[in-house]
Every structure is written in structure tokens, then in C-alpha cells.
PDB file of C-alpha atoms in Angstrom:
ATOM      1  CA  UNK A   1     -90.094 -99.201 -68.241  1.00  0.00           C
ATOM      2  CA  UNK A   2     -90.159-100.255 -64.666  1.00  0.00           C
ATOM      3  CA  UNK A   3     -90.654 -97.829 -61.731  1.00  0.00           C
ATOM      4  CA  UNK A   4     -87.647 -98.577 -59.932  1.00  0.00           C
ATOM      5  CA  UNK A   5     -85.935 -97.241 -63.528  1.00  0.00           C
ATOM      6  CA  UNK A   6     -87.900 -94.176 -63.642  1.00  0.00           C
ATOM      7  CA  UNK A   7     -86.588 -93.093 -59.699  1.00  0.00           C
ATOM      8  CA  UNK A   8     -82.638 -94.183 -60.817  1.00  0.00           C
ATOM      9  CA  UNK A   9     -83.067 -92.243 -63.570  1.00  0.00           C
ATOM     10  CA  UNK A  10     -84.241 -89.716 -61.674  1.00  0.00           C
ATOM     11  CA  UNK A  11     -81.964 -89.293 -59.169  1.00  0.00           C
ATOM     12  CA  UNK A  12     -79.099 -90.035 -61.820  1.00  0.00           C
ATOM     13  CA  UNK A  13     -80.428 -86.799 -63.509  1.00  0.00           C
ATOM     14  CA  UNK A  14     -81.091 -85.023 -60.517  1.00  0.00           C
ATOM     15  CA  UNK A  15     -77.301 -85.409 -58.852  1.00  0.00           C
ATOM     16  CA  UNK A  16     -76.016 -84.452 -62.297  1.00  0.00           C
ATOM     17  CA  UNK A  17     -77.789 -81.295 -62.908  1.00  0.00           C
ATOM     18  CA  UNK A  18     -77.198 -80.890 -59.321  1.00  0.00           C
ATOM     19  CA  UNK A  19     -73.603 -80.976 -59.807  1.00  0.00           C
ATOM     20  CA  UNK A  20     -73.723 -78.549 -62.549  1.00  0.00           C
ATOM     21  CA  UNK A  21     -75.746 -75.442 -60.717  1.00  0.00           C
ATOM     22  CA  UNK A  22     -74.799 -75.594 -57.363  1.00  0.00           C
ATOM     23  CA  UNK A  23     -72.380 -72.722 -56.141  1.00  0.00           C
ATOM     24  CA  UNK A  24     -70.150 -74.821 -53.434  1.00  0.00           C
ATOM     25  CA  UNK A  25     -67.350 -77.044 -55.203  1.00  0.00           C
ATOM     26  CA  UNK A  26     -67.513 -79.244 -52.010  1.00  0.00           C
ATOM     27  CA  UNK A  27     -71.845 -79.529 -52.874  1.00  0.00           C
ATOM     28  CA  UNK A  28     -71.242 -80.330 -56.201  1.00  0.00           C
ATOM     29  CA  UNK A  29     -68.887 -82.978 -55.281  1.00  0.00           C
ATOM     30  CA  UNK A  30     -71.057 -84.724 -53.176  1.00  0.00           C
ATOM     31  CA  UNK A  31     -73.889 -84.197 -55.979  1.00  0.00           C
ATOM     32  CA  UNK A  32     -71.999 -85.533 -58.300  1.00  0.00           C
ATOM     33  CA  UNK A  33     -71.030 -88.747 -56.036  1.00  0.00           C
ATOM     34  CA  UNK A  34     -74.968 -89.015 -56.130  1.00  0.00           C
ATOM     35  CA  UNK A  35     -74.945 -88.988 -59.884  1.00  0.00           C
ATOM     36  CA  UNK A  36     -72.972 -91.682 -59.829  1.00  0.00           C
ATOM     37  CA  UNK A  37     -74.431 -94.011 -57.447  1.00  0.00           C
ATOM     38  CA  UNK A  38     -77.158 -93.538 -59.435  1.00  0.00           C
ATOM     39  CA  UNK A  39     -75.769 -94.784 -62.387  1.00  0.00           C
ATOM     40  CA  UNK A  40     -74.434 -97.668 -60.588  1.00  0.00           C
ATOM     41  CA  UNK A  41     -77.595 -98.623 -59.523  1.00  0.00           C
ATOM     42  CA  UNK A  42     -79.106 -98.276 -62.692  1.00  0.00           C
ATOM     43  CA  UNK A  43     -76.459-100.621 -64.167  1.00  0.00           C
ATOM     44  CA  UNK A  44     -77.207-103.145 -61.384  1.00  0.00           C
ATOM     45  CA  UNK A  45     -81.023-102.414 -62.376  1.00  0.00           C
ATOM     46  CA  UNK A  46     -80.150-103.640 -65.921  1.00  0.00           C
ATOM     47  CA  UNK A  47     -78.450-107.069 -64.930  1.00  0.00           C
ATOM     48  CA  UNK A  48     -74.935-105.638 -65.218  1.00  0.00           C
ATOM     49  CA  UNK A  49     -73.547-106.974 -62.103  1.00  0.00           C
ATOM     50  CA  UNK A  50     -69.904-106.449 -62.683  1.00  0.00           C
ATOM     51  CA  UNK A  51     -70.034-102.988 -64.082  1.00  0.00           C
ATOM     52  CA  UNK A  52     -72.437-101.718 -61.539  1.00  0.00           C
ATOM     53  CA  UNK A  53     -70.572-103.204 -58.758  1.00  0.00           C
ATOM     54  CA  UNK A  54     -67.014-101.407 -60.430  1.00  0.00           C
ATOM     55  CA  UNK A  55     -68.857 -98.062 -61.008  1.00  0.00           C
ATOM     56  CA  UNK A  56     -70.240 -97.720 -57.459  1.00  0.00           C
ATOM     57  CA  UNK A  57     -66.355 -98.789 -55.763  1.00  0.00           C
ATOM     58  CA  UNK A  58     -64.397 -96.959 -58.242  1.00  0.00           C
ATOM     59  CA  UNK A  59     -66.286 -93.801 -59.193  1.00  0.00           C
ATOM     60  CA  UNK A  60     -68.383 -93.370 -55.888  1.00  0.00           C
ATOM     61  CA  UNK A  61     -65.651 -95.256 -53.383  1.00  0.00           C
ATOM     62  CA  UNK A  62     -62.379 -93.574 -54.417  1.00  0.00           C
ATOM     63  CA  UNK A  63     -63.018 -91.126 -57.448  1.00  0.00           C
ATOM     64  CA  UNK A  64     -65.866 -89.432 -55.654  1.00  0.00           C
ATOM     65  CA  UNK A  65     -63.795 -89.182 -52.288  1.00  0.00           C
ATOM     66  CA  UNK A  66     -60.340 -87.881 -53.678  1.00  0.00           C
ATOM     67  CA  UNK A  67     -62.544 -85.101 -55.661  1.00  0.00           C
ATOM     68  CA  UNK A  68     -63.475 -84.321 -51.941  1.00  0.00           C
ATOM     69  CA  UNK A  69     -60.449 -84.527 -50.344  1.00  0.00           C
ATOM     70  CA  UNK A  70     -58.629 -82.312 -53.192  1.00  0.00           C
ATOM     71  CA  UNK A  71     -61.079 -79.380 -52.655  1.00  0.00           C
ATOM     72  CA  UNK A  72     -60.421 -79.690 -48.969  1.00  0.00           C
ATOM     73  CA  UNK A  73     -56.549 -79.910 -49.430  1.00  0.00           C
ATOM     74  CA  UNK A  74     -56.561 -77.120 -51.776  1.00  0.00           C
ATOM     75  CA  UNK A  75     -59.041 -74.695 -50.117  1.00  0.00           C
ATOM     76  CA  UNK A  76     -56.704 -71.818 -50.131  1.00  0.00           C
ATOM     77  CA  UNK A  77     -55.050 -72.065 -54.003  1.00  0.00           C
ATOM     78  CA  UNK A  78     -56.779 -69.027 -56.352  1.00  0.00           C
ATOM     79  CA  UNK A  79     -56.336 -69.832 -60.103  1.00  0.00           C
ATOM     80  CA  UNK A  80     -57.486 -66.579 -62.584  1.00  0.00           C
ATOM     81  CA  UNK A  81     -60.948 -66.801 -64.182  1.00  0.00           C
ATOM     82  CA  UNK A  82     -61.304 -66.358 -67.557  1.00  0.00           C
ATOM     83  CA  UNK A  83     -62.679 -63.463 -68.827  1.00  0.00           C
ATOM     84  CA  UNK A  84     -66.388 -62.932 -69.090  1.00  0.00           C
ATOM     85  CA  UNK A  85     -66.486 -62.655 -72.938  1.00  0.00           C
ATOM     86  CA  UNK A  86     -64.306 -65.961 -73.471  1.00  0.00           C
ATOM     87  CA  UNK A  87     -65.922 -68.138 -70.916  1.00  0.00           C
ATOM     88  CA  UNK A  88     -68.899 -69.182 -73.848  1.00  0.00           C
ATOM     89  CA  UNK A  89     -66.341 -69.256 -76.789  1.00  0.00           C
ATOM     90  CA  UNK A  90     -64.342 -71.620 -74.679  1.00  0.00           C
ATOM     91  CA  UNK A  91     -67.078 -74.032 -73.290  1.00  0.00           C
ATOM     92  CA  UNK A  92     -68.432 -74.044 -77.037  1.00  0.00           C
ATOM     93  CA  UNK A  93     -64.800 -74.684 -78.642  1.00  0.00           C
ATOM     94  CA  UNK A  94     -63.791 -77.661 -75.666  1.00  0.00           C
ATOM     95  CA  UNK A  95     -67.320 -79.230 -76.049  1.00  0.00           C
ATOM     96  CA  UNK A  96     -67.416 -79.207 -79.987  1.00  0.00           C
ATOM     97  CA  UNK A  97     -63.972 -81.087 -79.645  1.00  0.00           C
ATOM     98  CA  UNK A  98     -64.944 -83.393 -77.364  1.00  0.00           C
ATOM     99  CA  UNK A  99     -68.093 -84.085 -79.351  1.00  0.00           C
ATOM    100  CA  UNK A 100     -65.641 -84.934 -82.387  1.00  0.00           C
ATOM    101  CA  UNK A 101     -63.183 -86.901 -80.518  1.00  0.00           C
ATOM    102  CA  UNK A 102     -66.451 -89.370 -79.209  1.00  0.00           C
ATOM    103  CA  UNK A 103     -68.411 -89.579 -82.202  1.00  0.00           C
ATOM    104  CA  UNK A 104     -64.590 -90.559 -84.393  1.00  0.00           C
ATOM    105  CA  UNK A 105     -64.214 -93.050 -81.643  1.00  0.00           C
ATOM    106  CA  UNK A 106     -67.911 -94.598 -82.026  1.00  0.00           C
ATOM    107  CA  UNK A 107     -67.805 -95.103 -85.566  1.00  0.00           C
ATOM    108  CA  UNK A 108     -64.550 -96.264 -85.824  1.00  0.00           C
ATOM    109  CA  UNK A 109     -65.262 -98.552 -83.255  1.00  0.00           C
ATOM    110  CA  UNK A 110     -66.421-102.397 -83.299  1.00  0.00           C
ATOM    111  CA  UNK A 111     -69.347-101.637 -81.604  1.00  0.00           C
ATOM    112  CA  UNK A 112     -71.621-100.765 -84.194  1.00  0.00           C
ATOM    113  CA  UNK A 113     -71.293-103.966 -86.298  1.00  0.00           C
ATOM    114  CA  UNK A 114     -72.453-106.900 -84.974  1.00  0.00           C
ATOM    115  CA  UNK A 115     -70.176-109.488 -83.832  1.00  0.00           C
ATOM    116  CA  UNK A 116     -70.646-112.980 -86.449  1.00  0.00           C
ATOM    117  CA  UNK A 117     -70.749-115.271 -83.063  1.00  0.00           C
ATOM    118  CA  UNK A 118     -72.221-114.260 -79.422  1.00  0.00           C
ATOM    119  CA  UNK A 119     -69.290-113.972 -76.507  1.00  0.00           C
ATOM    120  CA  UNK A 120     -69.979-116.691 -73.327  1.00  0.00           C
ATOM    121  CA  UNK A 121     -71.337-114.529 -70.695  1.00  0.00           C
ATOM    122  CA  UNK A 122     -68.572-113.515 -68.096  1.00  0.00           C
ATOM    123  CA  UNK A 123     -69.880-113.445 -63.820  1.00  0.00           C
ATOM    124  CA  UNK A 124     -68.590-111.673 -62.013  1.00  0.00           C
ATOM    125  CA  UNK A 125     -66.925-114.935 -60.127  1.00  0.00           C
ATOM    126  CA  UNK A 126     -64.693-115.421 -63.229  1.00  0.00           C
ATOM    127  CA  UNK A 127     -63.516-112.115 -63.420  1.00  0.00           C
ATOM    128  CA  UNK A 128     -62.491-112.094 -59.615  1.00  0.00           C
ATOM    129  CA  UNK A 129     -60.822-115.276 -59.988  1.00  0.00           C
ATOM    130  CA  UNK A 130     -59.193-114.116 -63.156  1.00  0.00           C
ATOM    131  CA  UNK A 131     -58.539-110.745 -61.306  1.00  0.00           C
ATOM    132  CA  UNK A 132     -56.727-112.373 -58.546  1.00  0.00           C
ATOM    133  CA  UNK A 133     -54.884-115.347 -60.098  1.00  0.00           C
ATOM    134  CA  UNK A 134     -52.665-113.554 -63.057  1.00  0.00           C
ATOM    135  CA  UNK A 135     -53.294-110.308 -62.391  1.00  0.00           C
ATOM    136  CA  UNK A 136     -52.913-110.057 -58.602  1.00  0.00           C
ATOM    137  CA  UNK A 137     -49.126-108.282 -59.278  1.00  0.00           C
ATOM    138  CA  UNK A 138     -50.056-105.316 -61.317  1.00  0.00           C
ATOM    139  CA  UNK A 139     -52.911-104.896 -59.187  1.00  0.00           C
ATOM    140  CA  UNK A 140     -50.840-104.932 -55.824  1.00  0.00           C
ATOM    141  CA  UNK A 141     -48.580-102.139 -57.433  1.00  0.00           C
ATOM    142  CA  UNK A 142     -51.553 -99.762 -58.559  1.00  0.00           C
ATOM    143  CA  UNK A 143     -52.847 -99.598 -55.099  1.00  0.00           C
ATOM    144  CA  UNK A 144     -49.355 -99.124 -53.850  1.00  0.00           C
ATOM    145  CA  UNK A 145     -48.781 -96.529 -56.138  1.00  0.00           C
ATOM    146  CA  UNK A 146     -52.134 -95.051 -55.175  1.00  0.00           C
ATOM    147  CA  UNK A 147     -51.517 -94.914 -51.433  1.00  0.00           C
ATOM    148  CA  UNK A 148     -47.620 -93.398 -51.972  1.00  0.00           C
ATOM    149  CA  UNK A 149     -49.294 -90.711 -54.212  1.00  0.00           C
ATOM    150  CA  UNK A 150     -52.087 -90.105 -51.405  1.00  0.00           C
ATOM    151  CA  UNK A 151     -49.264 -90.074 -48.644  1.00  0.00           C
ATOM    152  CA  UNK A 152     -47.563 -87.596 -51.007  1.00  0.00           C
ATOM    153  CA  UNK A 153     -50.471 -85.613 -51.558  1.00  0.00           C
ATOM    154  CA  UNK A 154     -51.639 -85.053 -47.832  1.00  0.00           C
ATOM    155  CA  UNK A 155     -47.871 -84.605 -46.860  1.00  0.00           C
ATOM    156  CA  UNK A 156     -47.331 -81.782 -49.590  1.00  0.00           C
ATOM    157  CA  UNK A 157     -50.698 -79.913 -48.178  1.00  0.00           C
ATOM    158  CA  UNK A 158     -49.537 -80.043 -44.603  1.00  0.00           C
ATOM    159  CA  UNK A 159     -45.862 -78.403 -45.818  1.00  0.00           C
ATOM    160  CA  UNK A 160     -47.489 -75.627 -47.386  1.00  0.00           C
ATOM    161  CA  UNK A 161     -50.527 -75.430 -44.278  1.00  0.00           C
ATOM    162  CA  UNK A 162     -47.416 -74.928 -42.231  1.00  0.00           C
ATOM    163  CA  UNK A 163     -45.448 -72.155 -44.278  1.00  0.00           C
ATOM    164  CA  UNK A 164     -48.403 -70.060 -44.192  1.00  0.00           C
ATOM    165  CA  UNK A 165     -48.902 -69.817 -40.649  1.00  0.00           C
TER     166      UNK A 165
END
């Protein structure tokens, strides 16, 4: 393993656990942001251009960002805890089904056997121009749809900002 693995890896791990134990939602955010650039650059690190490039826009660009922005929009909404005796039966119950739902979906997945003939590699160029020739509607209307529902959003939070003053 190469050095410049060893430090991604590191501060992969580091802005995960990170996002796990700090107290502040708005520092865990951030930490978790971290986590991911991480993992971006670790894909980039491994010769996957295209999916390092698509997890640093996507998950640190705009996933990372509107986890921000939501914690500052809803500073003020309380939502009831759980009770102190349910909180591990809970976390152990949600995790054991996720575990279940990912491990059905591995083995019952293509992954594991091995294709009988090798796909041509795909660059990032191809995908662009593939991205922007037949697809360039549907992808037009998603970021529409995104803004409208950020508009929406930020609008709704200022209605309610006002009320309470």
C-alpha cells in the first residue's frame, strides 16, 4: 500500500468516526463532508476517475451542503428522544435489518460471479458526452426540480421564522 492511501484512509476514518462522537449536529456535518472527500479522493487514488469525480460533486457539493443548510433551517424544531432503555434495542434491531437487507442484495447480486467476457472501459469523456446528448432532458428537469424544492424549502423556513416572532 502506498502512503498517499494510508493518509486517505486516514482521514476517511477520521471524518467518519468524527461524525459519529461529536456533540454539535452542525460539527458532525461538516465531519462527515470530510469523510466523504476522503472517500472521493481515495476513489480518484484508485484510478476511478468518474466515480471519484461524482462522489466529491454529489455527496460533498450538494448532499454535504443541504445536510448543512437543513440543520440551520430547522434549528428551532424539538422531536422526542427515545427512551434511555430503547435507544440500544433500537440501534441493534435497525442495524441487524440493514445488515440483512445488504448482505440479500450482495448475494443475489451479479457481482459475485464473474462476468464470461470483460466490459470496454468507459472515460469519463464518454459518459459526459453520453450524459449530455440523450440524457440532457431528464437531467434539465432533476435540477429544476431540485432548485423549486430548495426555493420551497428556504421559503417554508422563513414563513414559520416569521410566525414566531
Amino acid at each position: 500500500m502506498s502512503a498517499l492511501f494510508l493518509i486517505l484512509a486516514a482521514v476517511a476514518l477520521a471524518g467518519a468516526c468524527a461524525a459519529m462522537m461529536l456533540r454539535g449536529l452542525v460539527h458532525c456535518a461538516l465531519a462527515l463532508a470530510v469523510a466523504f472527500a476522503g472517500i472521493g479522493a481515495l476513489y480518484l487514488n484508485l484510478g476511478a476517475q468518474f466515480l471519484g469525480l461524482a462522489q466529491l460533486l454529489v455527496y460533498v457539493g450538494a448532499i454535504a451542503v443541504l445536510i448543512v443548510f437543513v440543520i440551520l433551517l430547522t434549528r428551532g424544531a424539538d422531536s422526542a428522544p427515545l427512551s434511555p432503555a430503547a435507544r440500544p434495542i433500537t440501534g441493534i434491531v435497525v442495524a441487524t435489518a440493514v445488515f440483512g437487507v445488504l448482505a440479500w442484495a450482495v448475494v443475489h447480486s451479479g457481482a459475485i460471479r464473474s462476468p464470461e467476457q470483460p466490459a470496454p472501459p468507459v472515460t469519463v469523456r464518454q459518459l459526459g458526452v453520453d450524459l449530455m446528448g440523450g440524457y440532457v432532458f431528464p437531467l434539465e428537469v432533476m435540477g429544476l426540480m431540485l432548485t423549486v424544492a430548495l426555493i420551497g424549502a428556504v421559503i417554508v423556513a422563513m414563513k414559520e421564522k416569521q410566525g414566531t416572532q
